[in-house]
JSON list of C-alpha atoms in Angstrom, two decimals:
[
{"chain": "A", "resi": 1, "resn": "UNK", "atom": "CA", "xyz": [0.00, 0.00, 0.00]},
{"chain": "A", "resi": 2, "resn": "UNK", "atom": "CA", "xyz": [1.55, 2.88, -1.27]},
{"chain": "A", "resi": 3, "resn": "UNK", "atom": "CA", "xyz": [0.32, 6.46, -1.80]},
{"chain": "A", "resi": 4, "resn": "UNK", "atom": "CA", "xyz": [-0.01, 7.63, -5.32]},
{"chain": "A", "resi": 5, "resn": "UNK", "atom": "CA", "xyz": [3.21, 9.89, -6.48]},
{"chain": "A", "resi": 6, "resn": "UNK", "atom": "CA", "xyz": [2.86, 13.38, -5.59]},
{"chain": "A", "resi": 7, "resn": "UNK", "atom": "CA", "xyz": [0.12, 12.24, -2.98]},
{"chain": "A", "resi": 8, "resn": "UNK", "atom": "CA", "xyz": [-0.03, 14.86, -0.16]},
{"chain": "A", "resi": 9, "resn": "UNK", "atom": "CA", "xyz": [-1.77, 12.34, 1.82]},
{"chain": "A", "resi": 10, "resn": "UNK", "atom": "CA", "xyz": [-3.37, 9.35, 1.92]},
{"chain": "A", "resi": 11, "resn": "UNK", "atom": "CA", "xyz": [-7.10, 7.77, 3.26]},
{"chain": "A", "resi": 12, "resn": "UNK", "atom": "CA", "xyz": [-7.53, 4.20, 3.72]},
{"chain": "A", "resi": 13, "resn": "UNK", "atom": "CA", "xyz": [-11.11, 2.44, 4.48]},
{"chain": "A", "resi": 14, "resn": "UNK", "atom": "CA", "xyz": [-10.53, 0.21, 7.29]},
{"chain": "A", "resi": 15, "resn": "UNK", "atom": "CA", "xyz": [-13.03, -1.95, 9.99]},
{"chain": "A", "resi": 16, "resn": "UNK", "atom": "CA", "xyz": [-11.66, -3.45, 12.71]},
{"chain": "A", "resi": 17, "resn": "UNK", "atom": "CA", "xyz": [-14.32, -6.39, 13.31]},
{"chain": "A", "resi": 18, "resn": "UNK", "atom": "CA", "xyz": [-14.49, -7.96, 16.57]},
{"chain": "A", "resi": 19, "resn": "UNK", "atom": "CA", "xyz": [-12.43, -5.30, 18.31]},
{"chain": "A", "resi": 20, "resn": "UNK", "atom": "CA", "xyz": [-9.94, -7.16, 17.37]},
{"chain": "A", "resi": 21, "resn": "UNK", "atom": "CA", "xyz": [-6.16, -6.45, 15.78]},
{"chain": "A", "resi": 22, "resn": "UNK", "atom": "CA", "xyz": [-4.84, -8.89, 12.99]},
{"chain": "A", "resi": 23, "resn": "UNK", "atom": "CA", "xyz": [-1.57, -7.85, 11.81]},
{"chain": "A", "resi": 24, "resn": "UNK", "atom": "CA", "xyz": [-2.54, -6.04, 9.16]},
{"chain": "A", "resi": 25, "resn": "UNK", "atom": "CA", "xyz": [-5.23, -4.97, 7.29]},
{"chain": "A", "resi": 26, "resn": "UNK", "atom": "CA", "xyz": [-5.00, -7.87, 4.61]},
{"chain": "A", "resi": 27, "resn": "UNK", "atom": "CA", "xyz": [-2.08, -9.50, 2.70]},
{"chain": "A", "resi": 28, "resn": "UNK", "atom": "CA", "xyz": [0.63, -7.47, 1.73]},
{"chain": "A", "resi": 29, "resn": "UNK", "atom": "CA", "xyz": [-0.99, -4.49, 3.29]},
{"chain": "A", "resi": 30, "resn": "UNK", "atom": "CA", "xyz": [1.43, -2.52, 5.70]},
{"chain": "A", "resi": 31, "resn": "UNK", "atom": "CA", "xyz": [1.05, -3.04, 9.82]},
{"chain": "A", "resi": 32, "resn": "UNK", "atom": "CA", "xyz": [-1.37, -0.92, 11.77]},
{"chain": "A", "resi": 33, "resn": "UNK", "atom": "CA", "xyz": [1.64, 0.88, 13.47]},
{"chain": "A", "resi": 34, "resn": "UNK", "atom": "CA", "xyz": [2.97, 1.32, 10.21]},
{"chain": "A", "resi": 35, "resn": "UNK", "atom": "CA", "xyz": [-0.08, 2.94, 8.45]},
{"chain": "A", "resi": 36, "resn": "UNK", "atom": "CA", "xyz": [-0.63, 4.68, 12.32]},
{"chain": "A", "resi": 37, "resn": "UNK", "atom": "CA", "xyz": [3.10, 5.65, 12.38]},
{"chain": "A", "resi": 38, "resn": "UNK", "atom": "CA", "xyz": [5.32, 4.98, 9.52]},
{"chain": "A", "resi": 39, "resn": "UNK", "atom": "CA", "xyz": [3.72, 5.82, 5.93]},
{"chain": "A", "resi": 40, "resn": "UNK", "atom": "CA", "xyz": [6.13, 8.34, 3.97]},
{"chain": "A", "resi": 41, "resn": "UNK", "atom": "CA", "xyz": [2.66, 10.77, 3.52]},
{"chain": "A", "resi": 42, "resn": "UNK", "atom": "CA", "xyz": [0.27, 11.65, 5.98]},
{"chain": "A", "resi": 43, "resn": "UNK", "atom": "CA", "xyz": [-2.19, 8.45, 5.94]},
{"chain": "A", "resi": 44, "resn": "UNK", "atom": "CA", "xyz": [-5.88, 8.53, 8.08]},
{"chain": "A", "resi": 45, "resn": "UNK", "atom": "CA", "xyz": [-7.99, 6.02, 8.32]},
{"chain": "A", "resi": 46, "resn": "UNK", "atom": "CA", "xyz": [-11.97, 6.03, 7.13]},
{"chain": "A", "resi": 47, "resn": "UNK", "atom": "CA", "xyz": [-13.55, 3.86, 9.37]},
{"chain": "A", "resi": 48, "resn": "UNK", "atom": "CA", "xyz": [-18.07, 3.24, 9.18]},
{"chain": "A", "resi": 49, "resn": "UNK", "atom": "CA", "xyz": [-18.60, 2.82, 13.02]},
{"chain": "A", "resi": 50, "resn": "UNK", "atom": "CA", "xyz": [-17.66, 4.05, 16.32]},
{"chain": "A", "resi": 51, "resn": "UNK", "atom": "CA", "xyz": [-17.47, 0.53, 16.74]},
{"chain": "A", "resi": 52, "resn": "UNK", "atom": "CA", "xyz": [-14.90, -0.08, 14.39]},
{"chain": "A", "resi": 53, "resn": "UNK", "atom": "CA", "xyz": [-13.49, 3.08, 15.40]},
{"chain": "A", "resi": 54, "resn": "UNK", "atom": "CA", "xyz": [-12.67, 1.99, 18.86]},
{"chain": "A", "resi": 55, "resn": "UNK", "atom": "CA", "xyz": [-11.42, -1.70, 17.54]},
{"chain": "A", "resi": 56, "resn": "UNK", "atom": "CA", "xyz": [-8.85, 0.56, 15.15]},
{"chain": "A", "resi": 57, "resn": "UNK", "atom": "CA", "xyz": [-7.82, 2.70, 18.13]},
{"chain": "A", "resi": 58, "resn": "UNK", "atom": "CA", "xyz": [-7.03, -0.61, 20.40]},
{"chain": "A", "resi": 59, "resn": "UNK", "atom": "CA", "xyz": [-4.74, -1.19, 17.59]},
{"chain": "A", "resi": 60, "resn": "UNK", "atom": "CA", "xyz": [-3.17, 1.71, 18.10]},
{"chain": "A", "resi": 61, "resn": "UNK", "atom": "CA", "xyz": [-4.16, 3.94, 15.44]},
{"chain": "A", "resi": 62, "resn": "UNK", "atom": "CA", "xyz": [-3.75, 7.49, 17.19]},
{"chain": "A", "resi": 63, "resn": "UNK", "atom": "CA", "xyz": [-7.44, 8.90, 17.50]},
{"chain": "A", "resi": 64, "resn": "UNK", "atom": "CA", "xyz": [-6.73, 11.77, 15.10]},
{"chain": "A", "resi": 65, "resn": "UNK", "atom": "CA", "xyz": [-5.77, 9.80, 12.18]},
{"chain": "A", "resi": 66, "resn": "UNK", "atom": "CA", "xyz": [-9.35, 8.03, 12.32]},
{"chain": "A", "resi": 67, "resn": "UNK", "atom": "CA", "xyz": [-12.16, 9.73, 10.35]},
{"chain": "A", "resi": 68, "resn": "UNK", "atom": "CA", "xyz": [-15.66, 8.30, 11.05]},
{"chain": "A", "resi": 69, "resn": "UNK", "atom": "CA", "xyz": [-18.24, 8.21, 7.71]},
{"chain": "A", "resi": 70, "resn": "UNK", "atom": "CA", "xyz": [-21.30, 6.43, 8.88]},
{"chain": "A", "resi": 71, "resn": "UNK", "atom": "CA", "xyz": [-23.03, 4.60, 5.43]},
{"chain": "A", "resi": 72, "resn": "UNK", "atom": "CA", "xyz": [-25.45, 5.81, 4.48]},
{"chain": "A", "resi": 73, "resn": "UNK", "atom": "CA", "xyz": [-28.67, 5.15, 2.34]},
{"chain": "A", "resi": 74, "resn": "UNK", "atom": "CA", "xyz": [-30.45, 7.15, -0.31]},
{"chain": "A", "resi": 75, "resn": "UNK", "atom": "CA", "xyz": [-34.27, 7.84, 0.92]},
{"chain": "A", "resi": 76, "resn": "UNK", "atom": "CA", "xyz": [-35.28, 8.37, -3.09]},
{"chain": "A", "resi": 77, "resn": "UNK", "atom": "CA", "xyz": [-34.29, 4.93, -3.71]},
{"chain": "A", "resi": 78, "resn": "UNK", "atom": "CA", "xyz": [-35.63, 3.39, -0.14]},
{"chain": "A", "resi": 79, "resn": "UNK", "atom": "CA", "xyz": [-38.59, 5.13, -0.31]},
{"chain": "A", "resi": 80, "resn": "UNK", "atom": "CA", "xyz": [-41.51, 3.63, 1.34]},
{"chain": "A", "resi": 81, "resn": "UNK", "atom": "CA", "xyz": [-43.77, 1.79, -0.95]},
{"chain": "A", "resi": 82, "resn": "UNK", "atom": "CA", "xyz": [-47.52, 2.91, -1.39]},
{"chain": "A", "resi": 83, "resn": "UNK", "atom": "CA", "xyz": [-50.18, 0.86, -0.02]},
{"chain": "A", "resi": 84, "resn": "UNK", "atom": "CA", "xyz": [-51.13, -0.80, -3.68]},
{"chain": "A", "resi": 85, "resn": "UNK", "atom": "CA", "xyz": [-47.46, -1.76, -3.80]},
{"chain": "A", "resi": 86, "resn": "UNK", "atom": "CA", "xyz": [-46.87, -3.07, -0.30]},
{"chain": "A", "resi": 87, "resn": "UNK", "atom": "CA", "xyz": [-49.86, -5.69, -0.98]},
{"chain": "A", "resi": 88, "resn": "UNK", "atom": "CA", "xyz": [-48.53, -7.20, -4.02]},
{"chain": "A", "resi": 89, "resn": "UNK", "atom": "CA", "xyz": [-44.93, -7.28, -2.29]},
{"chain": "A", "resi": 90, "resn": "UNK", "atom": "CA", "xyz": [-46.00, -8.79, 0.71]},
{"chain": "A", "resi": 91, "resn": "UNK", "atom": "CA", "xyz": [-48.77, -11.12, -1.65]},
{"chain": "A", "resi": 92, "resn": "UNK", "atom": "CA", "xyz": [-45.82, -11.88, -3.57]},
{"chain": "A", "resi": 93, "resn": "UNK", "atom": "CA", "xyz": [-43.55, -13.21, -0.95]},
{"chain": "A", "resi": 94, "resn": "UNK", "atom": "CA", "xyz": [-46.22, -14.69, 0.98]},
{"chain": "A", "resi": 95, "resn": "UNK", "atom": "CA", "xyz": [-46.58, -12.51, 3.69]},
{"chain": "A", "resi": 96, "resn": "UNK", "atom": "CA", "xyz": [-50.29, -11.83, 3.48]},
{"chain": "A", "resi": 97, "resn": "UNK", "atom": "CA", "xyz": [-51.59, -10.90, 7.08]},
{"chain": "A", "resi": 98, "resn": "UNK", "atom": "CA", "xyz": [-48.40, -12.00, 9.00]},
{"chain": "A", "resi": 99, "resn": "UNK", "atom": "CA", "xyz": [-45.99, -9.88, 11.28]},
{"chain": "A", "resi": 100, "resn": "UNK", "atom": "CA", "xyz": [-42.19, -10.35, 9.03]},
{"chain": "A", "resi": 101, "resn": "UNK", "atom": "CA", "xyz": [-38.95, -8.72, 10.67]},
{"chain": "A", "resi": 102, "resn": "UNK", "atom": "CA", "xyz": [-36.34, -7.89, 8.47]},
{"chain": "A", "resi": 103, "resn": "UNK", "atom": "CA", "xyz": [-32.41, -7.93, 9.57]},
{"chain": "A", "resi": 104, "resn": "UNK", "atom": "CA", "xyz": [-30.33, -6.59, 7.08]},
{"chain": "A", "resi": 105, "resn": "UNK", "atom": "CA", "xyz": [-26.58, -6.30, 7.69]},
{"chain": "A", "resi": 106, "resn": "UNK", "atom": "CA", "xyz": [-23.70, -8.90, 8.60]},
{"chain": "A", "resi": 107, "resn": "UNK", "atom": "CA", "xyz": [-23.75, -11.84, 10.80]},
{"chain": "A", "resi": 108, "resn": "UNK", "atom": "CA", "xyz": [-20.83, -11.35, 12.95]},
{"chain": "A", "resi": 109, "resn": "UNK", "atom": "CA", "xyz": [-20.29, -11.59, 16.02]},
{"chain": "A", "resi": 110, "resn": "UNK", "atom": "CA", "xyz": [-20.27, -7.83, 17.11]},
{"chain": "A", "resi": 111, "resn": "UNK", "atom": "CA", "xyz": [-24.18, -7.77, 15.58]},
{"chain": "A", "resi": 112, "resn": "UNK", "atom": "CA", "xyz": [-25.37, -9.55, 18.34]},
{"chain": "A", "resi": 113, "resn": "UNK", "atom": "CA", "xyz": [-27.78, -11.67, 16.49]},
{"chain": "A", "resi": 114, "resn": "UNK", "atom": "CA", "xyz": [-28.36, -13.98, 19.31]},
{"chain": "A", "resi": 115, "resn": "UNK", "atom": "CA", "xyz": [-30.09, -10.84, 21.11]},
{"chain": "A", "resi": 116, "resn": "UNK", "atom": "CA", "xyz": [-31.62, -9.71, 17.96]},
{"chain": "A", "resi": 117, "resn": "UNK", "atom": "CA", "xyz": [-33.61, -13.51, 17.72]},
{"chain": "A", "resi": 118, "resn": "UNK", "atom": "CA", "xyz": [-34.44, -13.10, 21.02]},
{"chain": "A", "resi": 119, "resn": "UNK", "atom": "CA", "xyz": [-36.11, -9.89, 20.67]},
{"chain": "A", "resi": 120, "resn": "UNK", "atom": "CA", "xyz": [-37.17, -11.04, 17.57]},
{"chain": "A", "resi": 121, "resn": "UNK", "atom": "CA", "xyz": [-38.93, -14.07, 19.48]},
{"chain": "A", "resi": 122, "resn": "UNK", "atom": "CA", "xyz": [-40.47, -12.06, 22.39]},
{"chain": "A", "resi": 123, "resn": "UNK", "atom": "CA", "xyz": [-42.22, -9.91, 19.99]},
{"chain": "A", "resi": 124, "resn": "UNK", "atom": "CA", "xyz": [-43.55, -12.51, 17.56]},
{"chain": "A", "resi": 125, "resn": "UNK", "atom": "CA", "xyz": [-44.94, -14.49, 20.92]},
{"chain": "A", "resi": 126, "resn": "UNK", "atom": "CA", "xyz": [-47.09, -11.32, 21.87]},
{"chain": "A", "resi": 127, "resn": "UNK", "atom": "CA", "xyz": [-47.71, -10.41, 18.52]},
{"chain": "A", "resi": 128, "resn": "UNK", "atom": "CA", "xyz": [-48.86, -13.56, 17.53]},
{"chain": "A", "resi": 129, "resn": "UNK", "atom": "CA", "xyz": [-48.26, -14.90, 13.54]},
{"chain": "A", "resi": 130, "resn": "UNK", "atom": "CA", "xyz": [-50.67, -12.67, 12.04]},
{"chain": "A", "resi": 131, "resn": "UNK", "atom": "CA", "xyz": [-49.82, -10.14, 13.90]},
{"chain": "A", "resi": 132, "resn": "UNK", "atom": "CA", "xyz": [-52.52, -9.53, 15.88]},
{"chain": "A", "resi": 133, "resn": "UNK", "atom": "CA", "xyz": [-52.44, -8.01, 19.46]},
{"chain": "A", "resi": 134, "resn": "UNK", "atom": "CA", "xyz": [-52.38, -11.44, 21.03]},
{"chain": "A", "resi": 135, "resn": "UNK", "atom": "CA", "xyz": [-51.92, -10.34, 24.79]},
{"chain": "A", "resi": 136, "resn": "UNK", "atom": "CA", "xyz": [-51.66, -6.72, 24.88]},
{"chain": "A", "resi": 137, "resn": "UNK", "atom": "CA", "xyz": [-47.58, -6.47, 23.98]},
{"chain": "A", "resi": 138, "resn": "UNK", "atom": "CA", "xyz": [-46.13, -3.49, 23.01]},
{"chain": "A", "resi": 139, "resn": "UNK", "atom": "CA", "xyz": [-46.78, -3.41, 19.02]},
{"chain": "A", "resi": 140, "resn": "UNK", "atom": "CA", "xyz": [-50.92, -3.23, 19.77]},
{"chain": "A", "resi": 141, "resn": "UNK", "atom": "CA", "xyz": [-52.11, -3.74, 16.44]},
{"chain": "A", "resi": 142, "resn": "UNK", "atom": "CA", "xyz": [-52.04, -5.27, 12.75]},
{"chain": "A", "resi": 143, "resn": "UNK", "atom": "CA", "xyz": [-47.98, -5.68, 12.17]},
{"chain": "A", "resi": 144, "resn": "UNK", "atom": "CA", "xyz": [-47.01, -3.91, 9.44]}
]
């Protein structure tokens, strides 16, 4: 990993998953004292989380050199759907008068997924399959 010639500087996406510190970033990639430390041009580190934020600072990675940039999503093209089009989706996929949850995102560890299910769970038992009220839980009502 090199900066470009002439480079002033140089920005590097990184995650640290698990809060953990491999050795480097991948194969061939410098160390993370290197790229925190040693890298002929001023490097920082973009980094999604403050999750992954914190695992890059265990590694060492001064603070300062980490820049956070949350993803993001584009509300024109995750709109909500219109009534008329929710039906035929949920028709579709045969979700007609049922209560559906919907993870999206990775299934590592530092997701929590076990506590996810088991909210998951709780909600579907007083929710019930169609998602009816079944004994006064918290959603009270038709899921949608």
């Amino acid at each position: 990993l090199t900066a470009p010639a002439g480079a002033a500087r140089l920005l590097v996406f990184a995650t640290a998953e698990h809060l953990g510190c491999p050795g480097r970033i991948a194969e061939g990639s410098p160390s993370w004292g290197t790229l925190a430390h040693g890298m002929a041009v001023p490097t920082r580190l973009l980094t999604p989380s403050l999750y992954s934020l914190e695992g890059l600072a265990s590694c060492g990675v001064p603070r300062e050199r980490i820049a956070l940039a949350p993803h993001g999503v584009s509300p024109a093209a995750y709109a909500p759907l219109d009534a008329e089009q929710r039906a035929r989706r949920r028709k579709k996929r045969g979700w007609e008068g049922r209560f559906v949850f919907l993870h999206v995102g990775a299934g590592t560890p530092n997701k929590n997924l076990k506590m996810l299910l088991q909210a998951f769970a709780s909600v579907a038992h007083s929710v019930g399959r169609d998602g009816g009220d079944r004994d006064g839980g918290w959603w009270g009502g038709k899921g949608t």
